[in-house]
PDB file of C-alpha atoms and ligand atoms in Angstrom:
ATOM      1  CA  UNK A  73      44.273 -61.133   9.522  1.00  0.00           C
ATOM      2  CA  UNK A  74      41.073 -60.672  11.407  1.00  0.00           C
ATOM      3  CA  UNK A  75      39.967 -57.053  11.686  1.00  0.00           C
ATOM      4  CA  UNK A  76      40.246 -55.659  15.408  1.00  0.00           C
ATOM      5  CA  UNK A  77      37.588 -56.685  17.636  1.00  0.00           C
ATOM      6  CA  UNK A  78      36.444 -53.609  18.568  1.00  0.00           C
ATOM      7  CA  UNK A  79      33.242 -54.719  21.515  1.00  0.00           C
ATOM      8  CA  UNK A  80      34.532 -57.348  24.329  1.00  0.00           C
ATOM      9  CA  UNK A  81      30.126 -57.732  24.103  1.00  0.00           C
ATOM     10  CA  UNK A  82      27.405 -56.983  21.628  1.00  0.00           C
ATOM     11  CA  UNK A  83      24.154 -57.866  21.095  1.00  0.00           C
ATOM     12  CA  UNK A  84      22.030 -57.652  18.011  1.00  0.00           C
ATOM     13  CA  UNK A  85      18.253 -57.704  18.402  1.00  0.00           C
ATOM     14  CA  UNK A  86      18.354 -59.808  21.629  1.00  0.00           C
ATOM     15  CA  UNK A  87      15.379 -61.412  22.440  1.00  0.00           C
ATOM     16  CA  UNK A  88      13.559 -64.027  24.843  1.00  0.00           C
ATOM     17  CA  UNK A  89       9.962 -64.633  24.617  1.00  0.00           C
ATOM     18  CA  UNK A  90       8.285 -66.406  27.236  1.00  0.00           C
ATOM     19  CA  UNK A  91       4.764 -67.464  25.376  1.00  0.00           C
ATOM     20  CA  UNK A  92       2.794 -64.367  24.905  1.00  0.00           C
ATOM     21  CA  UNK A  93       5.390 -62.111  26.534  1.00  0.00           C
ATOM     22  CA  UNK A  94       9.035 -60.217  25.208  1.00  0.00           C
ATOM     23  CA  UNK A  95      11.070 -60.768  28.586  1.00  0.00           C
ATOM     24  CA  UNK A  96      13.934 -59.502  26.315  1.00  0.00           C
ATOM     25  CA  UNK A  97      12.550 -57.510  23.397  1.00  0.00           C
ATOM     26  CA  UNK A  98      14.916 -56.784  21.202  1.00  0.00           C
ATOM     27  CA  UNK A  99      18.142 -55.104  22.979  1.00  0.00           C
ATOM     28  CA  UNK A 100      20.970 -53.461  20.391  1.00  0.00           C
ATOM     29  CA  UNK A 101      24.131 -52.764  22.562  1.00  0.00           C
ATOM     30  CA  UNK A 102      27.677 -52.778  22.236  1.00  0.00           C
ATOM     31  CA  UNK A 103      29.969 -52.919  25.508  1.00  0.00           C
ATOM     32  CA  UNK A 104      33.894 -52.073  25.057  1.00  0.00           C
ATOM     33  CA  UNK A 105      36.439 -53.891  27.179  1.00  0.00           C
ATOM     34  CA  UNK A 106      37.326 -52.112  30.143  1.00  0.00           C
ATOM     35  CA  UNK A 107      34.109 -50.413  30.719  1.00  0.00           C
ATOM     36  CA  UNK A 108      31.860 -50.280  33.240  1.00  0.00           C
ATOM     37  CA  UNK A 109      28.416 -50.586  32.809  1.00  0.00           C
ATOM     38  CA  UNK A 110      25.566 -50.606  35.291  1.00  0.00           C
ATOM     39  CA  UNK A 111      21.751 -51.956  34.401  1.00  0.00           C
ATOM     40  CA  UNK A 112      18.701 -50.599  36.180  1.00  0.00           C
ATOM     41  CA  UNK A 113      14.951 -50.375  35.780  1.00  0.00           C
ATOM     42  CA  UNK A 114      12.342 -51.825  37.713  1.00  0.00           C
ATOM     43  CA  UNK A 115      11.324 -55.684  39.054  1.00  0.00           C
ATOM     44  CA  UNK A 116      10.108 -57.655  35.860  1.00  0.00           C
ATOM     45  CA  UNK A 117      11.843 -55.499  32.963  1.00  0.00           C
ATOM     46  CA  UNK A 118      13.817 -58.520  31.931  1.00  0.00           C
ATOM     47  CA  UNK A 119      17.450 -57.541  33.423  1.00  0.00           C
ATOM     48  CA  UNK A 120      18.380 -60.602  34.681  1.00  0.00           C
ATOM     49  CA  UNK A 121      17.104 -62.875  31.551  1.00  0.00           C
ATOM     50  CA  UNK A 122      18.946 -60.700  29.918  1.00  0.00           C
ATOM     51  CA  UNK A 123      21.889 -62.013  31.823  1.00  0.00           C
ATOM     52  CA  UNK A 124      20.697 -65.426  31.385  1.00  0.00           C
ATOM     53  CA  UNK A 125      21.187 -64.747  27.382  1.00  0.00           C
ATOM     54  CA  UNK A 126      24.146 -63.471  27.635  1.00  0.00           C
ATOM     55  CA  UNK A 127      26.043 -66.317  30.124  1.00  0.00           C
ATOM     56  CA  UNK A 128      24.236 -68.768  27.758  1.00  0.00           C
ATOM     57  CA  UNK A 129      21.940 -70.070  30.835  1.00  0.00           C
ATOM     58  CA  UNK A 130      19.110 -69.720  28.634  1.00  0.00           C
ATOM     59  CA  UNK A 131      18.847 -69.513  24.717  1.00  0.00           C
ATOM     60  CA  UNK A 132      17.620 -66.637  22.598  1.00  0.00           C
ATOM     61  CA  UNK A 133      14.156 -66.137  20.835  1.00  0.00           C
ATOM     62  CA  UNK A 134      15.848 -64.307  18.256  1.00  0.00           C
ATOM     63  CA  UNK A 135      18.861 -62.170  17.834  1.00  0.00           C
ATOM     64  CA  UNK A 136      22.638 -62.715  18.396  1.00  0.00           C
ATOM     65  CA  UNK A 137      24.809 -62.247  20.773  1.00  0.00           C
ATOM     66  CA  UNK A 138      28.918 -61.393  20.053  1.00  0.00           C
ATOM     67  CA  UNK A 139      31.562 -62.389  22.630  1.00  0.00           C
ATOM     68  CA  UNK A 140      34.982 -60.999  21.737  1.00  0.00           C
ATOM     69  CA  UNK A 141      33.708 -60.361  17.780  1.00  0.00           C
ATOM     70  CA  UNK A 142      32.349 -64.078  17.792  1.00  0.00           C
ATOM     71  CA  UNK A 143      28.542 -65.323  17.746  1.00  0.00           C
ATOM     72  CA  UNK A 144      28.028 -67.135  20.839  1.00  0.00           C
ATOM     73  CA  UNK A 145      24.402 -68.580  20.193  1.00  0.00           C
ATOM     74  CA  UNK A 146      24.602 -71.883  21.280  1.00  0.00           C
ATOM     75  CA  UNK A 147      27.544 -72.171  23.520  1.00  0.00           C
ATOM     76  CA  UNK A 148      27.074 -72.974  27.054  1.00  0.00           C
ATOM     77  CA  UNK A 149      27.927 -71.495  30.132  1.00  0.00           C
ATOM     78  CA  UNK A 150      31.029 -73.391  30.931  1.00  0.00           C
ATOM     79  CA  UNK A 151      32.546 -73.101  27.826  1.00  0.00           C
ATOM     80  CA  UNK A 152      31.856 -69.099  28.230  1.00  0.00           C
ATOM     81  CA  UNK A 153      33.201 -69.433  31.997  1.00  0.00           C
ATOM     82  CA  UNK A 154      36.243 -71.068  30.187  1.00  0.00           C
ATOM     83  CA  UNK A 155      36.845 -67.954  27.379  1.00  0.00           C
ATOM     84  CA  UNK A 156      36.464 -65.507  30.340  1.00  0.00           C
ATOM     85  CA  UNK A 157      33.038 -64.933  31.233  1.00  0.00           C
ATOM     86  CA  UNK A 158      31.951 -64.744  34.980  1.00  0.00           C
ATOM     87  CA  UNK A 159      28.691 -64.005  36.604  1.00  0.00           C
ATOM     88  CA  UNK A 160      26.896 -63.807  40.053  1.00  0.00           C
ATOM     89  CA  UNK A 161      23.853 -64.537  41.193  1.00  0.00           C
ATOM     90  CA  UNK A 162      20.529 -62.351  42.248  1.00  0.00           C
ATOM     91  CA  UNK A 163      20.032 -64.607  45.073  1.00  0.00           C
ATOM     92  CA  UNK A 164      23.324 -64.926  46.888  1.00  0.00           C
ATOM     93  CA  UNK A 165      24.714 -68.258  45.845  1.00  0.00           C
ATOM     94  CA  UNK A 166      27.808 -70.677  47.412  1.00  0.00           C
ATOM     95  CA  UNK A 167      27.678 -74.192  49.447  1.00  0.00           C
ATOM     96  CA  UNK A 168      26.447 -73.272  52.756  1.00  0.00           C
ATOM     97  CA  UNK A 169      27.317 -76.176  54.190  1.00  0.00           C
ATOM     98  CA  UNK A 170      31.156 -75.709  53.262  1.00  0.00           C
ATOM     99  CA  UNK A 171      33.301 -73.150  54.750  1.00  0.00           C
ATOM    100  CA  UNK A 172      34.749 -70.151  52.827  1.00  0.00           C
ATOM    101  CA  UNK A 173      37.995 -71.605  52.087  1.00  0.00           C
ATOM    102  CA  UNK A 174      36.543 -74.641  50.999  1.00  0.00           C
ATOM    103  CA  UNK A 175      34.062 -72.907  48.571  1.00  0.00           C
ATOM    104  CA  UNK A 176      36.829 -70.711  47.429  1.00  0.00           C
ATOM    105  CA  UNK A 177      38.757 -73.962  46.565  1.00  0.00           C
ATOM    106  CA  UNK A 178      35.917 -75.831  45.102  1.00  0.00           C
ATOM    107  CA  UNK A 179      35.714 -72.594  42.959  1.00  0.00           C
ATOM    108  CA  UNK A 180      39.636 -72.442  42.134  1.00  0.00           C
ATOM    109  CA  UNK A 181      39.907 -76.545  41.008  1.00  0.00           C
ATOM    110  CA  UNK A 182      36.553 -76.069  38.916  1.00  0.00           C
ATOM    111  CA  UNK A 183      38.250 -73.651  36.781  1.00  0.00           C
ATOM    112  CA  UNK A 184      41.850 -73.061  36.409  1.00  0.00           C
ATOM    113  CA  UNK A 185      41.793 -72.989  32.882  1.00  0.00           C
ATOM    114  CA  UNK A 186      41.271 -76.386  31.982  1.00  0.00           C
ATOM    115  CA  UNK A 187      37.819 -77.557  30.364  1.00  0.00           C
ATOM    116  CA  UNK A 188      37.854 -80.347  33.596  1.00  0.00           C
ATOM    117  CA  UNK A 189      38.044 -79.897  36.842  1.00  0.00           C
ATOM    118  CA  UNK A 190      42.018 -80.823  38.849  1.00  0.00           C
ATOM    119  CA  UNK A 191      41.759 -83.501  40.980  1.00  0.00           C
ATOM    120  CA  UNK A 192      44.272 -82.031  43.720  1.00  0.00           C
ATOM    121  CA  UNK A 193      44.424 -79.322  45.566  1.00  0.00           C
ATOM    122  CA  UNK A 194      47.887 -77.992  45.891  1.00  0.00           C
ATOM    123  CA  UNK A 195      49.939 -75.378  47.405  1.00  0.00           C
ATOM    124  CA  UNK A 196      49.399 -73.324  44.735  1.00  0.00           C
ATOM    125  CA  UNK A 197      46.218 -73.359  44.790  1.00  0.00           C
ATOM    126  CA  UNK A 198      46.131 -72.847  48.555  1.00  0.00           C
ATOM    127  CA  UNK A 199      47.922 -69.583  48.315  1.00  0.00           C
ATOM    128  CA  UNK A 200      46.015 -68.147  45.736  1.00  0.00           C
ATOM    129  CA  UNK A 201      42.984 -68.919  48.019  1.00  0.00           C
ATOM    130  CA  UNK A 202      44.149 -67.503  51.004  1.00  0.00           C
ATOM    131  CA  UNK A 203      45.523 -64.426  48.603  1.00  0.00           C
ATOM    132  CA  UNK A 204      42.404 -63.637  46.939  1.00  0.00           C
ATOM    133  CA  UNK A 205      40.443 -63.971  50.119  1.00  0.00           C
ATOM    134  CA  UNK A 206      42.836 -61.908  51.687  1.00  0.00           C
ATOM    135  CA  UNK A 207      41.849 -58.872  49.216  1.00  0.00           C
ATOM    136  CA  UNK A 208      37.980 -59.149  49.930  1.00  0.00           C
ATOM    137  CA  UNK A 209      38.679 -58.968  53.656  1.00  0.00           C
ATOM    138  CA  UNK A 210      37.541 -62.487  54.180  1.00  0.00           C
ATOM    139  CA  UNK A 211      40.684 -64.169  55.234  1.00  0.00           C
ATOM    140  CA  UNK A 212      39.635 -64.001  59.095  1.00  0.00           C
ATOM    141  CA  UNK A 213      36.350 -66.158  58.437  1.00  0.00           C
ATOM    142  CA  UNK A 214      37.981 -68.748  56.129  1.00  0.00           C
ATOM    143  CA  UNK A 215      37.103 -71.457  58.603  1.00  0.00           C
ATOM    144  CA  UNK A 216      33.572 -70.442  59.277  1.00  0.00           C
ATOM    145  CA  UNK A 217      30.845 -71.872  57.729  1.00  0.00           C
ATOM    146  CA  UNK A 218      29.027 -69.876  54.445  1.00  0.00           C
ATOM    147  CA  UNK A 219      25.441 -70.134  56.125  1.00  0.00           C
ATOM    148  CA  UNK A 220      26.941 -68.687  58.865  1.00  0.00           C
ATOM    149  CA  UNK A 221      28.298 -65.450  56.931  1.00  0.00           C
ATOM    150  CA  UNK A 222      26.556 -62.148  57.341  1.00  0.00           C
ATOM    151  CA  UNK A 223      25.135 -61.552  54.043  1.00  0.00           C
ATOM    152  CA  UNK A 224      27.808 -58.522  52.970  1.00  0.00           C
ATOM    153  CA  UNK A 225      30.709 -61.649  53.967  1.00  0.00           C
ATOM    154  CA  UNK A 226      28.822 -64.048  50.994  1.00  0.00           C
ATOM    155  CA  UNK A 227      28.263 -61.835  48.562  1.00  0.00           C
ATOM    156  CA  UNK A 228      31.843 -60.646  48.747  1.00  0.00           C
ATOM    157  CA  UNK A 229      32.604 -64.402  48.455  1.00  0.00           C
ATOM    158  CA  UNK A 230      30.382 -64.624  45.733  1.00  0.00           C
ATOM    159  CA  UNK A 231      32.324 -61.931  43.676  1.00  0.00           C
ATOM    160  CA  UNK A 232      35.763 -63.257  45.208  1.00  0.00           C
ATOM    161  CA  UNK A 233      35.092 -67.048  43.492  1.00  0.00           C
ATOM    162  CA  UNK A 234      34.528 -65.556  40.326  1.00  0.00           C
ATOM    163  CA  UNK A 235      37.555 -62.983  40.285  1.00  0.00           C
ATOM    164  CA  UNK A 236      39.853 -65.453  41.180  1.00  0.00           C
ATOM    165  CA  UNK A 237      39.597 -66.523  37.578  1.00  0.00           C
ATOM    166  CA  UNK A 238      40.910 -63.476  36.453  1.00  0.00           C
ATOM    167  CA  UNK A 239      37.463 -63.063  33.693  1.00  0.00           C
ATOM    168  CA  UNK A 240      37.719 -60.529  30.929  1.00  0.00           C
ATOM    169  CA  UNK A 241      34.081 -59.831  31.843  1.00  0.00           C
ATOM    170  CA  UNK A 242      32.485 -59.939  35.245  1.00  0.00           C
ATOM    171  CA  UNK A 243      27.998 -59.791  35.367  1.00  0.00           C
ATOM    172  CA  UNK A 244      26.773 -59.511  38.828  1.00  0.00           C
ATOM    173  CA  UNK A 245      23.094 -59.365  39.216  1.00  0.00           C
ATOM    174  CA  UNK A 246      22.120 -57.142  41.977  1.00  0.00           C
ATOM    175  CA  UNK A 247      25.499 -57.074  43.891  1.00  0.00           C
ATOM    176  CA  UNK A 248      24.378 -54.789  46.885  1.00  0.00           C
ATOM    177  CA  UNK A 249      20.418 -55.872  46.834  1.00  0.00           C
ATOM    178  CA  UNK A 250      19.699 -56.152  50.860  1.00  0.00           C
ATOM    179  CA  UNK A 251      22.294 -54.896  52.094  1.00  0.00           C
ATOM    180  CA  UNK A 252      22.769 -51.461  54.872  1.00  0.00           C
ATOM    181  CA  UNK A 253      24.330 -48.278  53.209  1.00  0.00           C
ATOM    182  CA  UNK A 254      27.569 -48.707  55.232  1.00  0.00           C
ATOM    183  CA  UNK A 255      27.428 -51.918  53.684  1.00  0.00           C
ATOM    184  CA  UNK A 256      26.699 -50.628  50.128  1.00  0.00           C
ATOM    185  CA  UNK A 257      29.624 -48.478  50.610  1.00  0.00           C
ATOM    186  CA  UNK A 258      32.136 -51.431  51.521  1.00  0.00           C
ATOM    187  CA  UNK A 259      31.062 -53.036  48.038  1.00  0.00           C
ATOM    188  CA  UNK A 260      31.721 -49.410  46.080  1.00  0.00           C
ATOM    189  CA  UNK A 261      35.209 -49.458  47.278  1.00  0.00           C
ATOM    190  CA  UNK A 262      35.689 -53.023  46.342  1.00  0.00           C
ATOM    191  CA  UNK A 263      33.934 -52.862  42.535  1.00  0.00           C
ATOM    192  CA  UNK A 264      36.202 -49.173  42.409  1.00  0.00           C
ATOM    193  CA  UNK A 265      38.862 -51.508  42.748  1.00  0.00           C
ATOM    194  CA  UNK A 266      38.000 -54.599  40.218  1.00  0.00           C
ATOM    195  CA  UNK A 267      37.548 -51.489  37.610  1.00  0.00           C
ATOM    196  CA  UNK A 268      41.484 -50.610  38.024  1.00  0.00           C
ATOM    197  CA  UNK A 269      42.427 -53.919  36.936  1.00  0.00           C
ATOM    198  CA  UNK A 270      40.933 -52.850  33.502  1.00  0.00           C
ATOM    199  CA  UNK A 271      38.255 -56.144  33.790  1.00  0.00           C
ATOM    200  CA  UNK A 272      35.349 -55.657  31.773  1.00  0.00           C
ATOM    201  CA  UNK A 273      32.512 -55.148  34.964  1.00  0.00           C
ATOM    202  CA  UNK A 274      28.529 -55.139  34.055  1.00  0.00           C
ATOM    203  CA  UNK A 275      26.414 -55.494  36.904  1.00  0.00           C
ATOM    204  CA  UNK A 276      22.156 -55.287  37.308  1.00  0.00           C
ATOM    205  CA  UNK A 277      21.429 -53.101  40.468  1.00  0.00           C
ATOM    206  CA  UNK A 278      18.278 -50.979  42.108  1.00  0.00           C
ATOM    207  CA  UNK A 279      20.322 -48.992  44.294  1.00  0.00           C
ATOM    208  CA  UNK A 280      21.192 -45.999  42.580  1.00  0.00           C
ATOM    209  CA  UNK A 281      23.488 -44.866  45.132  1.00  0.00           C
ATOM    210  CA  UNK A 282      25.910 -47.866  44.022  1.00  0.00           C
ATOM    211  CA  UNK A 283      25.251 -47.146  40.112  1.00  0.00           C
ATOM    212  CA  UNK A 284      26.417 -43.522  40.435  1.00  0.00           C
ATOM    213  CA  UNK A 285      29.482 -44.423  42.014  1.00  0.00           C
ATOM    214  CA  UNK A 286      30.757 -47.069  40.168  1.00  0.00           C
ATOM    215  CA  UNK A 287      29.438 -47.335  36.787  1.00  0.00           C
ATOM    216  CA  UNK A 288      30.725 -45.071  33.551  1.00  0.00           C
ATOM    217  CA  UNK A 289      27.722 -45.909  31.604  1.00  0.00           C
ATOM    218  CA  UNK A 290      24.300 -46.541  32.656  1.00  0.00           C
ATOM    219  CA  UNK A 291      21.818 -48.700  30.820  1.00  0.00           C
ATOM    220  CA  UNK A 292      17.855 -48.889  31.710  1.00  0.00           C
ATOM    221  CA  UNK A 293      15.277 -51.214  30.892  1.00  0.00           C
ATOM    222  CA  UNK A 294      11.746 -51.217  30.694  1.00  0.00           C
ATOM    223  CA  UNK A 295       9.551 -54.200  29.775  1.00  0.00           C
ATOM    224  CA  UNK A 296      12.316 -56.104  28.111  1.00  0.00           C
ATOM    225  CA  UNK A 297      13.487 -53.150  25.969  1.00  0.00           C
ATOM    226  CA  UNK A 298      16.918 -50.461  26.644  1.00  0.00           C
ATOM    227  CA  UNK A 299      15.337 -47.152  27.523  1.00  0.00           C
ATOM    228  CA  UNK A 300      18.010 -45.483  28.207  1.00  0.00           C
ATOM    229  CA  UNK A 301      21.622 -45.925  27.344  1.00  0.00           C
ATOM    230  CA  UNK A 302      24.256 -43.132  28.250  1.00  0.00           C
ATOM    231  CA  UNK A 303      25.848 -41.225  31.007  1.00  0.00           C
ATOM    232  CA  UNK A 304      24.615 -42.480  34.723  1.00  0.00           C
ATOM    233  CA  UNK A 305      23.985 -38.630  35.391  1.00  0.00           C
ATOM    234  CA  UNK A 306      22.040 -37.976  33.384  1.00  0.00           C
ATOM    235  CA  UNK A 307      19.579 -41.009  34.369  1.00  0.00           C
ATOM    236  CA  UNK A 308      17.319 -38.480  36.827  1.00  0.00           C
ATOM    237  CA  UNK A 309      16.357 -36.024  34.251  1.00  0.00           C
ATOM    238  CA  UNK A 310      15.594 -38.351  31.572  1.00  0.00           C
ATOM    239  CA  UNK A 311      11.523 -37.920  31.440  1.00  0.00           C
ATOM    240  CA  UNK A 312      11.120 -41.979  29.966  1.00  0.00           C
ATOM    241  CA  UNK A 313      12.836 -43.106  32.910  1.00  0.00           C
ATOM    242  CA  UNK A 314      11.159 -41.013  35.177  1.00  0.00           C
ATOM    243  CA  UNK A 315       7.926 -41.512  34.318  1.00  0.00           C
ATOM    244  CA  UNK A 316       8.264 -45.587  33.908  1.00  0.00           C
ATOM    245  CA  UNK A 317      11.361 -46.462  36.867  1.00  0.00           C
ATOM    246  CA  UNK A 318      11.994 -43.435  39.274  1.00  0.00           C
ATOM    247  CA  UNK A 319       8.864 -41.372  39.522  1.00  0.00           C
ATOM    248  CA  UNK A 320       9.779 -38.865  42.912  1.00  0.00           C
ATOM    249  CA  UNK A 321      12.660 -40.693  43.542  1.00  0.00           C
ATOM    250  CA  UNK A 322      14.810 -38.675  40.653  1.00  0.00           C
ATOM    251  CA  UNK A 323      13.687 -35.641  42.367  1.00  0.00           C
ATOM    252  CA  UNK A 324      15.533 -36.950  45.227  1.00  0.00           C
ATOM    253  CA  UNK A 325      18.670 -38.270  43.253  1.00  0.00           C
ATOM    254  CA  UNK A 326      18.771 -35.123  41.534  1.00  0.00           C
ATOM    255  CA  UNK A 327      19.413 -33.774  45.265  1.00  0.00           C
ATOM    256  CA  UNK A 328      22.029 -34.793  45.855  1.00  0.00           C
TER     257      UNK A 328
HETATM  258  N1  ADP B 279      11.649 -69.054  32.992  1.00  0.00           N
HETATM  259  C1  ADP B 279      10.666 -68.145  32.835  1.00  0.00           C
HETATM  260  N2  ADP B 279       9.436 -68.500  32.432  1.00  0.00           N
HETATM  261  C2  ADP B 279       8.445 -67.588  32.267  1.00  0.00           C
HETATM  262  N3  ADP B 279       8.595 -66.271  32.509  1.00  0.00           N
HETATM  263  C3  ADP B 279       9.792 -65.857  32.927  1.00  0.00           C
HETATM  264  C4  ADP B 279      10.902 -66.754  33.109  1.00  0.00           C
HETATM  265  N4  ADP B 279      11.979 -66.035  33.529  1.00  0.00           N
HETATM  266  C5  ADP B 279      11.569 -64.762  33.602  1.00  0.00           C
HETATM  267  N5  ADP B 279      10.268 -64.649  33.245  1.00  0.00           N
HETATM  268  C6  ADP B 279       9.488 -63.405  33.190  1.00  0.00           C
HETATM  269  O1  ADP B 279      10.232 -62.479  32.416  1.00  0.00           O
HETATM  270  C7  ADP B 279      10.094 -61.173  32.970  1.00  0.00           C
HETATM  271  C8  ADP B 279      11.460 -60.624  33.268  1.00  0.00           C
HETATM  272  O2  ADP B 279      11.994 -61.269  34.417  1.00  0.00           O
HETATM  273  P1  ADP B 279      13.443 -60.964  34.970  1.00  0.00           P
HETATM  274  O3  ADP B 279      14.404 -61.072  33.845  1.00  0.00           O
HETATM  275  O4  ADP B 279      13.673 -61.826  36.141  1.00  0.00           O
HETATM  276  O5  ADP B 279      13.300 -59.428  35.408  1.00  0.00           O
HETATM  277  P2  ADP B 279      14.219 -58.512  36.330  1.00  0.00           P
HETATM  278  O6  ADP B 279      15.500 -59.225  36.584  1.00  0.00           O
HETATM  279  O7  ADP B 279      14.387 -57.245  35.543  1.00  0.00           O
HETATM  280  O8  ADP B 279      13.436 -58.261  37.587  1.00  0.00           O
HETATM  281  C9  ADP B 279       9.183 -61.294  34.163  1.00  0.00           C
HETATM  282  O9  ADP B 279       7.866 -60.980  33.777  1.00  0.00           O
HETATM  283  C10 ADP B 279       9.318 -62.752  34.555  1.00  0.00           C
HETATM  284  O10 ADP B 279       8.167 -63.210  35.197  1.00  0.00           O
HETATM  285 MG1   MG B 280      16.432 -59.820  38.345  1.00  0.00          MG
END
């Protein structure tokens, strides 16, 4: 019998070099299924390489990385995608040129399960479409074209393509980057929501705002190395992160 996995993700002196510099310098972490886990610190500190590691888009310097209590150096994205790993992009990603429904297809045949794409598009597939797009409030603007979305519409559609999939573990980089608090708050309801379905959510973000609400544990880095690993709280009194990330802006998240 194999003993209980007991981390859906760990990671084991993770690091990237880049020539002379540590984008990832050596990250210990272990992430349970179900939680949810937010990543700050500022431009440059090596969050979304450290993505990159993890989704297998780039290889490690050193280290290792366990998926579900298995080493996953070496396997690529796809075959990650296909044991349950999804991820979004910084820079808001989709075929422009397509419209919503079609992307959302493309997205649903590309997957499925399988290791190769389905050649048809059925019924099935159709009303799982038009159901998942219904949930992200994008059923209305299934016809329109993606580079004619507001950007709140494709970044929702961005998260929608990869839910659909039903992952164990979801990484968005910098869901709500860009976007107007009344818009920030559309996306905390919705990622409120992906956490009751128990999914596995860890997601990069700036806007601290959107951390607080969402995430259970809070993660910082700092020149390619975890600073600070605990309660989201507790992240404004915390003089590291102060002095390197948030300077006189804790002051003003303590306010609140
Ligand atoms: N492919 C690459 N080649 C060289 N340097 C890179 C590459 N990717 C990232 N870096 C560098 O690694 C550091 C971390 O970048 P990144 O992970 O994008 O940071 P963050 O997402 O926290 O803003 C930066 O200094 C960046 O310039
Ligand atoms: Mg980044």
């Amino acid at each position: 019998m194999n003993s209980p996995v007991e981390s859906i993700l760990e990671c084991r002196g993770v690091s990237r070099h880049y020539g002379a510099l540590a984008a990832v310098d050596g990250i210990d972490l272990a992430i349970s299924a179900g939680e949810t886990v937010g990543i700050g610190g500022p431009n440059g500190a090596g969050k979304t390489t450290f993505f990159d590691l993890i989704s297998g888009l780039t290889a490690v310097s050193g280290g290792q990385i366990l998926y579900n209590g298995k080493t996953i150096t070496g396997v690529s994205p796809h075959q990650l995608f296909h044991q349950g790993m999804a991820r979004t992009f910084q820079v808001t990603d989709g075929f422009g040129s397509l419209t919503v429904m079609q992307n959302m297809l493309a997205s649903i045949i590309n997957g499925g399960g399988a290791e190769r794409p389905g050649l048809f598009i059925t019924r099935k597939h159709r009303d799982l479409a038009c159901a998942v797009l219904a949930d992200y409030g994008l059923l209305n603007s299934a016809d329109d074209l993606v580079s004619d979305l507001p950007a709140l519409d494709r970044k929702k559609l961005m998260v929608a393509t990869a839910v659909v999939h039903k992952p164990q573990i979801l990484l968005l980089d910098e869901p709500v980057g860009g976007l107007a608090p009344s818009e920030v708050d559309a996306f905390i309801e919705l990622i409120l929501g992906l956490r009751k379905t128990g999914i596995t959510i860890v997601f990069i973000e700036h806007v601290m705002r959107f951390l607080l609400a969402v995430a259970d544990r809070a993660l910082i880095m700092h020149q390619g190395k975890l600073i600070y690993d605990g309660a989201p709280k507790g992240i404004a009194a915390d003089e590291t992160v102060k002095s390197v990330y948030l300077g006189s802006a804790a002051d003003a998240m303590g306010a609140h």
